[in-house]
Amino acid sequence: SRAQAFAEEFGIPFPIILDPEGRVSDQYQVRNLPSSIFIGRDGIISARWVGMLTPEVLNKYLERIL
């Protein structure tokens, strides 16, 4: 509930995923936070970004998969 409140307060438009057991982190090999994984409609990872995303970087990667 605290993560959801944070997302709402700062207007974060994308899902916030909590992974307390580390299963999703292991599956997608997330080792650093924050990390963004861009997955195409085919379910294949098209890009990874470690660190804060700027709107420009986000748009660049989204254009590739949309």
JSON list of C-alpha atoms in Angstrom, two decimals:
[
{"chain": "A", "resi": 1, "resn": "SER", "atom": "CA", "xyz": [0.00, 0.00, 0.00]},
{"chain": "A", "resi": 2, "resn": "ARG", "atom": "CA", "xyz": [2.92, 2.39, 0.65]},
{"chain": "A", "resi": 3, "resn": "ALA", "atom": "CA", "xyz": [4.36, 1.78, -2.82]},
{"chain": "A", "resi": 4, "resn": "GLN", "atom": "CA", "xyz": [0.97, 2.42, -4.40]},
{"chain": "A", "resi": 5, "resn": "ALA", "atom": "CA", "xyz": [0.54, 5.64, -2.40]},
{"chain": "A", "resi": 6, "resn": "PHE", "atom": "CA", "xyz": [4.01, 6.77, -3.55]},
{"chain": "A", "resi": 7, "resn": "ALA", "atom": "CA", "xyz": [3.14, 6.04, -7.20]},
{"chain": "A", "resi": 8, "resn": "GLU", "atom": "CA", "xyz": [-0.11, 7.96, -6.94]},
{"chain": "A", "resi": 9, "resn": "GLU", "atom": "CA", "xyz": [1.50, 10.93, -5.16]},
{"chain": "A", "resi": 10, "resn": "PHE", "atom": "CA", "xyz": [4.16, 11.32, -7.84]},
{"chain": "A", "resi": 11, "resn": "GLY", "atom": "CA", "xyz": [1.91, 10.48, -10.79]},
{"chain": "A", "resi": 12, "resn": "ILE", "atom": "CA", "xyz": [3.80, 7.36, -11.85]},
{"chain": "A", "resi": 13, "resn": "PRO", "atom": "CA", "xyz": [1.73, 6.03, -14.77]},
{"chain": "A", "resi": 14, "resn": "PHE", "atom": "CA", "xyz": [3.24, 2.54, -15.05]},
{"chain": "A", "resi": 15, "resn": "PRO", "atom": "CA", "xyz": [2.75, -0.51, -12.82]},
{"chain": "A", "resi": 16, "resn": "ILE", "atom": "CA", "xyz": [4.93, -0.82, -9.74]},
{"chain": "A", "resi": 17, "resn": "ILE", "atom": "CA", "xyz": [5.91, -4.43, -9.23]},
{"chain": "A", "resi": 18, "resn": "LEU", "atom": "CA", "xyz": [6.80, -5.74, -5.80]},
{"chain": "A", "resi": 19, "resn": "ASP", "atom": "CA", "xyz": [8.83, -8.95, -5.78]},
{"chain": "A", "resi": 20, "resn": "PRO", "atom": "CA", "xyz": [9.58, -9.82, -2.15]},
{"chain": "A", "resi": 21, "resn": "GLU", "atom": "CA", "xyz": [10.74, -13.36, -2.95]},
{"chain": "A", "resi": 22, "resn": "GLY", "atom": "CA", "xyz": [12.92, -12.28, -5.88]},
{"chain": "A", "resi": 23, "resn": "ARG", "atom": "CA", "xyz": [11.35, -14.64, -8.42]},
{"chain": "A", "resi": 24, "resn": "VAL", "atom": "CA", "xyz": [10.68, -12.02, -11.10]},
{"chain": "A", "resi": 25, "resn": "SER", "atom": "CA", "xyz": [14.06, -10.39, -10.46]},
{"chain": "A", "resi": 26, "resn": "ASP", "atom": "CA", "xyz": [15.74, -13.73, -11.04]},
{"chain": "A", "resi": 27, "resn": "GLN", "atom": "CA", "xyz": [13.70, -14.47, -14.16]},
{"chain": "A", "resi": 28, "resn": "TYR", "atom": "CA", "xyz": [14.58, -11.13, -15.78]},
{"chain": "A", "resi": 29, "resn": "GLN", "atom": "CA", "xyz": [18.07, -10.93, -14.25]},
{"chain": "A", "resi": 30, "resn": "VAL", "atom": "CA", "xyz": [17.45, -7.63, -12.48]},
{"chain": "A", "resi": 31, "resn": "ARG", "atom": "CA", "xyz": [20.52, -6.92, -10.37]},
{"chain": "A", "resi": 32, "resn": "ASN", "atom": "CA", "xyz": [20.34, -3.14, -9.93]},
{"chain": "A", "resi": 33, "resn": "LEU", "atom": "CA", "xyz": [17.57, -0.78, -8.95]},
{"chain": "A", "resi": 34, "resn": "PRO", "atom": "CA", "xyz": [16.05, 1.13, -10.47]},
{"chain": "A", "resi": 35, "resn": "SER", "atom": "CA", "xyz": [15.93, -1.00, -13.61]},
{"chain": "A", "resi": 36, "resn": "SER", "atom": "CA", "xyz": [13.58, -0.98, -16.55]},
{"chain": "A", "resi": 37, "resn": "ILE", "atom": "CA", "xyz": [12.98, -3.98, -18.77]},
{"chain": "A", "resi": 38, "resn": "PHE", "atom": "CA", "xyz": [11.31, -3.36, -22.12]},
{"chain": "A", "resi": 39, "resn": "ILE", "atom": "CA", "xyz": [9.39, -6.39, -23.35]},
{"chain": "A", "resi": 40, "resn": "GLY", "atom": "CA", "xyz": [7.96, -6.48, -26.85]},
{"chain": "A", "resi": 41, "resn": "ARG", "atom": "CA", "xyz": [4.51, -7.76, -27.75]},
{"chain": "A", "resi": 42, "resn": "ASP", "atom": "CA", "xyz": [6.16, -11.06, -28.62]},
{"chain": "A", "resi": 43, "resn": "GLY", "atom": "CA", "xyz": [7.26, -11.44, -24.98]},
{"chain": "A", "resi": 44, "resn": "ILE", "atom": "CA", "xyz": [10.96, -11.06, -25.79]},
{"chain": "A", "resi": 45, "resn": "ILE", "atom": "CA", "xyz": [13.14, -8.56, -23.93]},
{"chain": "A", "resi": 46, "resn": "SER", "atom": "CA", "xyz": [14.10, -5.85, -26.38]},
{"chain": "A", "resi": 47, "resn": "ALA", "atom": "CA", "xyz": [16.11, -3.60, -24.05]},
{"chain": "A", "resi": 48, "resn": "ARG", "atom": "CA", "xyz": [17.28, -3.06, -20.49]},
{"chain": "A", "resi": 49, "resn": "TRP", "atom": "CA", "xyz": [17.99, 0.23, -18.76]},
{"chain": "A", "resi": 50, "resn": "VAL", "atom": "CA", "xyz": [19.67, 0.58, -15.38]},
{"chain": "A", "resi": 51, "resn": "GLY", "atom": "CA", "xyz": [19.11, 3.84, -13.55]},
{"chain": "A", "resi": 52, "resn": "MET", "atom": "CA", "xyz": [16.58, 6.62, -13.71]},
{"chain": "A", "resi": 53, "resn": "LEU", "atom": "CA", "xyz": [14.75, 7.04, -17.00]},
{"chain": "A", "resi": 54, "resn": "THR", "atom": "CA", "xyz": [14.33, 10.41, -18.61]},
{"chain": "A", "resi": 55, "resn": "PRO", "atom": "CA", "xyz": [11.24, 10.95, -20.76]},
{"chain": "A", "resi": 56, "resn": "GLU", "atom": "CA", "xyz": [13.49, 10.99, -23.84]},
{"chain": "A", "resi": 57, "resn": "VAL", "atom": "CA", "xyz": [15.08, 7.62, -23.06]},
{"chain": "A", "resi": 58, "resn": "LEU", "atom": "CA", "xyz": [11.71, 6.11, -22.18]},
{"chain": "A", "resi": 59, "resn": "ASN", "atom": "CA", "xyz": [10.18, 7.27, -25.47]},
{"chain": "A", "resi": 60, "resn": "LYS", "atom": "CA", "xyz": [13.18, 5.97, -27.42]},
{"chain": "A", "resi": 61, "resn": "TYR", "atom": "CA", "xyz": [12.75, 2.45, -26.10]},
{"chain": "A", "resi": 62, "resn": "LEU", "atom": "CA", "xyz": [8.96, 2.48, -26.27]},
{"chain": "A", "resi": 63, "resn": "GLU", "atom": "CA", "xyz": [9.08, 3.46, -29.94]},
{"chain": "A", "resi": 64, "resn": "ARG", "atom": "CA", "xyz": [11.10, 0.32, -30.62]},
{"chain": "A", "resi": 65, "resn": "ILE", "atom": "CA", "xyz": [8.50, -2.02, -29.17]},
{"chain": "A", "resi": 66, "resn": "LEU", "atom": "CA", "xyz": [5.21, -0.32, -30.01]}
]
